[in-house]
Coordinates of C-alpha atoms and ligand atoms in Angstrom, one line a residue:
X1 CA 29.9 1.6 1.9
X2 CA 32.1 -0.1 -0.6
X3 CA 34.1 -3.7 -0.7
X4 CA 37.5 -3.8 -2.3
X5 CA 35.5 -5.3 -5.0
X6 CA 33.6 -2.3 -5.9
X7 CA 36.7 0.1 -4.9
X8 CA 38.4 -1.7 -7.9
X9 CA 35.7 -1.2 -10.1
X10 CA 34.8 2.3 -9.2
X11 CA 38.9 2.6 -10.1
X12 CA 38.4 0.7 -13.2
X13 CA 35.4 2.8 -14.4
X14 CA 37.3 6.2 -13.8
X15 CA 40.4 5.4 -15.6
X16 CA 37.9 4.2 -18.4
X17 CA 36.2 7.4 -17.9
X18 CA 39.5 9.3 -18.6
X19 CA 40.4 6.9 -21.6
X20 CA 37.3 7.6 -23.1
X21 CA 36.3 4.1 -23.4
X22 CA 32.6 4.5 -22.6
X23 CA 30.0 6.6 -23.8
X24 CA 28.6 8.8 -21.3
X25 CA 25.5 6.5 -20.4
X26 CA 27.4 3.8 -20.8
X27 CA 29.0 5.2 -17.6
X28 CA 26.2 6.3 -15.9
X29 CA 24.6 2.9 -16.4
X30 CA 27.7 1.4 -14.4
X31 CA 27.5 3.7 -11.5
X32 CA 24.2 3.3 -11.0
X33 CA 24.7 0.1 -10.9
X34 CA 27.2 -0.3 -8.7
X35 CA 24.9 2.1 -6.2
X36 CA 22.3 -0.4 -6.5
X37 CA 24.8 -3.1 -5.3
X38 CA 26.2 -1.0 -2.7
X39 CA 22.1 -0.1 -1.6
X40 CA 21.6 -4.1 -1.6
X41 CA 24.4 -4.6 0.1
X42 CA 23.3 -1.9 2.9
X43 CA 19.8 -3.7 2.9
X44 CA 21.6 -7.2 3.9
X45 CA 23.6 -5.8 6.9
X46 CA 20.6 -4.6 8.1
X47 CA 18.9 -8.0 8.1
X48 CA 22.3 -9.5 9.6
X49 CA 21.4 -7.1 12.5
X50 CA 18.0 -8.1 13.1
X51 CA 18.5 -11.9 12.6
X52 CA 21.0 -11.6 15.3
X53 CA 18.7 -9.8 17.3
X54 CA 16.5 -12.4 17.0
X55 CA 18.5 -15.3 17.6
X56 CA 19.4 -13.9 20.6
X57 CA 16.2 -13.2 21.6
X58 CA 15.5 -17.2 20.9
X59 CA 18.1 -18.5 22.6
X60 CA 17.4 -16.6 25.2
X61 CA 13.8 -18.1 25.8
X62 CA 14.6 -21.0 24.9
X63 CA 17.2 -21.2 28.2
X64 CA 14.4 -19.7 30.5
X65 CA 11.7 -21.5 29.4
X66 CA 13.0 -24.6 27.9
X67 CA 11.3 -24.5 24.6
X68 CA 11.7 -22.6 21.5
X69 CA 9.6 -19.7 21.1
X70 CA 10.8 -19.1 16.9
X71 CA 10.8 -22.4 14.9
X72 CA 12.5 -20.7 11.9
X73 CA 14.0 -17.8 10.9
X74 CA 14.1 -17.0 6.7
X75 CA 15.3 -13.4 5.2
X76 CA 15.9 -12.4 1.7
X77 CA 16.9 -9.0 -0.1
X78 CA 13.9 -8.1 -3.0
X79 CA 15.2 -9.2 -6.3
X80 CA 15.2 -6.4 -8.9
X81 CA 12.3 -7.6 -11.0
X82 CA 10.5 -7.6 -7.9
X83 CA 11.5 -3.7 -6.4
X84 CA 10.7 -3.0 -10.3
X85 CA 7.4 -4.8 -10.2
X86 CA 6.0 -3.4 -7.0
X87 CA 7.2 0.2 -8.1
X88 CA 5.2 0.0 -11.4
X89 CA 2.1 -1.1 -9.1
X90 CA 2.5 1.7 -6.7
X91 CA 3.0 4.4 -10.5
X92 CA 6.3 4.9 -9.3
X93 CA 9.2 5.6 -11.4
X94 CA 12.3 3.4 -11.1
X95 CA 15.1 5.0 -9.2
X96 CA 17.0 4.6 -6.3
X97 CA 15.7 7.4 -4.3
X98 CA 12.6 5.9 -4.9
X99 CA 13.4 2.5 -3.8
X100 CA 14.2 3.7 -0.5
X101 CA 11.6 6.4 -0.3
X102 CA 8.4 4.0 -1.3
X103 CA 9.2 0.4 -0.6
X104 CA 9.5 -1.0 2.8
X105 CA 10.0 -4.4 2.0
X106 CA 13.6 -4.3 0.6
X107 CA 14.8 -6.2 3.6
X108 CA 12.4 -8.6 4.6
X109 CA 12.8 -11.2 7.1
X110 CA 9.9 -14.1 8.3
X111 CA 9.7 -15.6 11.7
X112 CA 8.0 -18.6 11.8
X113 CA 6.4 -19.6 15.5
X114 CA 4.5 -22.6 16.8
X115 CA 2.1 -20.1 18.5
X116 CA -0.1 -17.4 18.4
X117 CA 1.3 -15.4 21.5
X118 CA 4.6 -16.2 20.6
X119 CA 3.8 -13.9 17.9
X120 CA 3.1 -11.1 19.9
X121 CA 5.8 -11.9 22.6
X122 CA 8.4 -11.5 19.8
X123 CA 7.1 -8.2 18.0
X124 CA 6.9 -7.2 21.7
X125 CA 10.6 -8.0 22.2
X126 CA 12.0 -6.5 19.6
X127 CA 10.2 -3.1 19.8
X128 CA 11.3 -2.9 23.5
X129 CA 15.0 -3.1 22.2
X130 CA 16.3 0.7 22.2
X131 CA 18.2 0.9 18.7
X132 CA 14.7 -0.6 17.3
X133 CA 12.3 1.9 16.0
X134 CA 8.7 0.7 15.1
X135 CA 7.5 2.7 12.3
X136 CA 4.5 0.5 11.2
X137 CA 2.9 -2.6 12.6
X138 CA -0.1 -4.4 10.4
X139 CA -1.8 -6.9 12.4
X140 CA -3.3 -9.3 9.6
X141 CA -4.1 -12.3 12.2
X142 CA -6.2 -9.6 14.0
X143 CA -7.4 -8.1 10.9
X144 CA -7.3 -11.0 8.3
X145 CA -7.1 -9.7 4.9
X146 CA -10.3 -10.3 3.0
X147 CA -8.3 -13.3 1.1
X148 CA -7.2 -15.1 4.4
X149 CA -4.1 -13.5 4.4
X150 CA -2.8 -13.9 8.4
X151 CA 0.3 -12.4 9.8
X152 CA 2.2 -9.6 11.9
X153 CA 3.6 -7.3 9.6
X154 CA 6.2 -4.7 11.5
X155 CA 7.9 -2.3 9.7
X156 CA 11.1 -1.4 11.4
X157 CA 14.8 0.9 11.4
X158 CA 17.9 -0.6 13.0
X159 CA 21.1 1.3 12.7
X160 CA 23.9 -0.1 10.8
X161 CA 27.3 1.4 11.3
X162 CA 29.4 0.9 8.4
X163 CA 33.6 2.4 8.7
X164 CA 32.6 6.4 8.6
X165 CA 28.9 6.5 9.0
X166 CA 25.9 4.9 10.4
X167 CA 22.7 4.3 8.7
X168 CA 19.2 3.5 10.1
X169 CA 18.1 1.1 7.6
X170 CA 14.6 -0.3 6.8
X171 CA 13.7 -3.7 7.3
X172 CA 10.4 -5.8 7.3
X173 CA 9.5 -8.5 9.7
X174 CA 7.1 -11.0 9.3
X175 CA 5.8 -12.8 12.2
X176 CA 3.6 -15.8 12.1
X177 CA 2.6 -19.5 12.8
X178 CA 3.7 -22.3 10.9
X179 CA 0.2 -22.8 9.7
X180 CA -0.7 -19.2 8.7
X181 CA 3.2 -19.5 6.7
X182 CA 1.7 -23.0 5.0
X183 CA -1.5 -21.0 3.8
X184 CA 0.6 -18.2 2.4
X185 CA 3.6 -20.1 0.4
X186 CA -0.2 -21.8 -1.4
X187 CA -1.9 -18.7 -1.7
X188 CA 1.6 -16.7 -3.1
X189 CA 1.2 -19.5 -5.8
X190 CA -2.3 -18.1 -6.7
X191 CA -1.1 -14.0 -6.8
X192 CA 2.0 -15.0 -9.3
X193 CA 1.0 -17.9 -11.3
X194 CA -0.9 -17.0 -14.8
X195 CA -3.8 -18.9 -16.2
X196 CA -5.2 -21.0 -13.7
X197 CA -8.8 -22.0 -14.1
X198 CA -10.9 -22.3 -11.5
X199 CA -9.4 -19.4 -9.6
X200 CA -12.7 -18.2 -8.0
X201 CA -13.3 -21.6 -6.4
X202 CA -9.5 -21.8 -5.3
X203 CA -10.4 -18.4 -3.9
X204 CA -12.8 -19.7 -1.9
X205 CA -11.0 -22.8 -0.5
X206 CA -8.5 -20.5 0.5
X207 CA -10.6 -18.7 2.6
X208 CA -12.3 -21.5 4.0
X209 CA -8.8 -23.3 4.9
X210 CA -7.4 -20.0 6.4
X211 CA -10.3 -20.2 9.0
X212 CA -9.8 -24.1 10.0
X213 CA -6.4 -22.9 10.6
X214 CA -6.9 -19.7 12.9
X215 CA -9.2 -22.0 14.9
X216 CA -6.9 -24.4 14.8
X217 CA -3.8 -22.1 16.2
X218 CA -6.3 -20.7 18.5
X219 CA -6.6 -24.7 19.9
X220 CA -3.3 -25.2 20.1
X221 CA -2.9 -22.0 22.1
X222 CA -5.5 -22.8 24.7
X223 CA -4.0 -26.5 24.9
X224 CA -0.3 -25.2 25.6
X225 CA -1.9 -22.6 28.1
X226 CA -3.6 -25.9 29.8
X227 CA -0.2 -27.8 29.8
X228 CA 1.6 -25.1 31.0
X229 CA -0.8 -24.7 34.0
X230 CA -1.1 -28.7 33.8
X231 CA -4.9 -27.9 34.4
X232 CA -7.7 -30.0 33.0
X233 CA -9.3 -29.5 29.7
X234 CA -12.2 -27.3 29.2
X235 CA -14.1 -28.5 26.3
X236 CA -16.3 -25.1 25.6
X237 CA -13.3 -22.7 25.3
X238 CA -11.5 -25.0 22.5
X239 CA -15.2 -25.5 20.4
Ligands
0O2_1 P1 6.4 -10.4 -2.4 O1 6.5 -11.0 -3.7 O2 6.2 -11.5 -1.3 O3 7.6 -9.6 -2.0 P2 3.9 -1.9 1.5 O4 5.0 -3.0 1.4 O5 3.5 -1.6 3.0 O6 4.4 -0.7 0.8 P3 1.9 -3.7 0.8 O7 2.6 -4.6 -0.1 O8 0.5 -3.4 0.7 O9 2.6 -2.3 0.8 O10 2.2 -4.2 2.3 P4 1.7 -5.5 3.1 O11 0.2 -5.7 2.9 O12 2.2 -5.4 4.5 O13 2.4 -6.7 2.3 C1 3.8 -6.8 2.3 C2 4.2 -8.3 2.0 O14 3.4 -9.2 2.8 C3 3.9 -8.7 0.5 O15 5.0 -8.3 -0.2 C4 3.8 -10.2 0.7 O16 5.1 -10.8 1.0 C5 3.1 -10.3 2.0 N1 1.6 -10.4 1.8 C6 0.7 -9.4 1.9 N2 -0.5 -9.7 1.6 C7 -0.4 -11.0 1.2 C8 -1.4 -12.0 0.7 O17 -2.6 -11.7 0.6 N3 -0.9 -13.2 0.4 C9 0.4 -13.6 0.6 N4 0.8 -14.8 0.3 N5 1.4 -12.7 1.0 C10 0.9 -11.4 1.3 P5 4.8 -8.1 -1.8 O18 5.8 -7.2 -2.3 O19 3.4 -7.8 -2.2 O20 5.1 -9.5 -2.4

């Protein structure tokens, strides 16, 4: 897929080609390049797709049930540093085959709910929809990770169809509560800042603050499950 932008430079770079204007890996550098764009740019419809998806899936709820069931929707497309970071860590070598063989996060997007089931209703959602295949699904709230770490991780493909072809592209949604997304923007400071003392005792506070939050979203849960069956409050199940 190409934008008259990238037509004209793919013009640009043949006539220079021709003119001899650039070395050889000179040129090579600019095509690759430009096939990263074009791979970004490939990455981003994809998100477009399932942010839609989503929306629709919201506003749909929120019609039937009168509340929203997604408080926020976020997305991004990796930055290079990043694909070329988490390729080193995995001992990969830097190449586009191999950002789209090994890394499942290029398109990632975050969906941020007030509650637990929502979660699950969502994720639920979006794998019934047909064009969606569900090719991984990490349950971290389930399975914490031993940090504290809690979310739903699903890795997905949605097609994208571009002028002459369609592509089924790979995209990474994240699905949690607002207080699991609280913990993780702190703890994210931890992973990529250098130098910080005290980092076993952070550690720790970590882990103890991402358990009063699960039992926290778990209360919340059982007191919206007691609203919506306007029943009375049963002080052993919310501890
Ligand atoms: P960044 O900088 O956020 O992009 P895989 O992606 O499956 O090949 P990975 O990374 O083990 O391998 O998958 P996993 O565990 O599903 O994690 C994917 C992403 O989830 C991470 O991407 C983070 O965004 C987030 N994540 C996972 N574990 C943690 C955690 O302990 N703390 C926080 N704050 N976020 C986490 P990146 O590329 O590692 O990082």
């Amino acid at each position: 897929m190409a934008n008259q932008h990238e037509t004209r430079m793919a013009g640009q770079l043949k006539e220079a080609m021709e003119t001899m204007e650039f070395s050889k890996d000179q040129v090579e550098f600019i095509q690759t390049t430009l096939q990263f764009r074009q791979m970004m740019l490939v990455y981003q419809c994809a998100i477009k797709e399932v942010r839609t998806k989503l929306e629709i899936l919201n506003d749909e709820l929120t019609i039937l049930h009168g509340k929203n069931t997604i408080e926020s929707i976020s997305s991004r497309v990796k930055t290079p540093l990043s694909i070329f970071n988490k390729l080193k860590r995995k001992g990969v070598e830097l190449s586009l085959d191999a950002i789209e063989q090994t890394l499942q996060d290029v398109a990632g997007i975050r969906v941020i709910c007030s509650f637990i089931d929502d979660i699950y209703a969502v994720a639920d959602m979006l794998a019934r929809q047909d064009d969606i295949t569900i090719l991984n699904r990490k349950d971290y709230i389930k399975n914490p990770k031993p940090n504290g770490y809690r979310s739903l991780h699903l890795i997905l493909t949605v097609p994208v169809f571009f002028s002459n072809e369609k592509k089924q592209v790979k995209v990474e949604v994240q699905i949690r509560t607002i207080a699991m997304d609280f913990w993780a923007s702190l703890e994210h400071q931890l992973k990529y800042k250098k130098n910080i003392p005290n980092v076993e005792e952070i550690s720790h506070q970590l882990l103890v603050c991402s358990e009063v939050i699960a039992k926290t979203d778990e209360h919340m849960q059982h007191i919206r499950e007691m609203i919506d069956a306007g029943g009375t409050v049963d002080e052993d199940a919310v501890g």
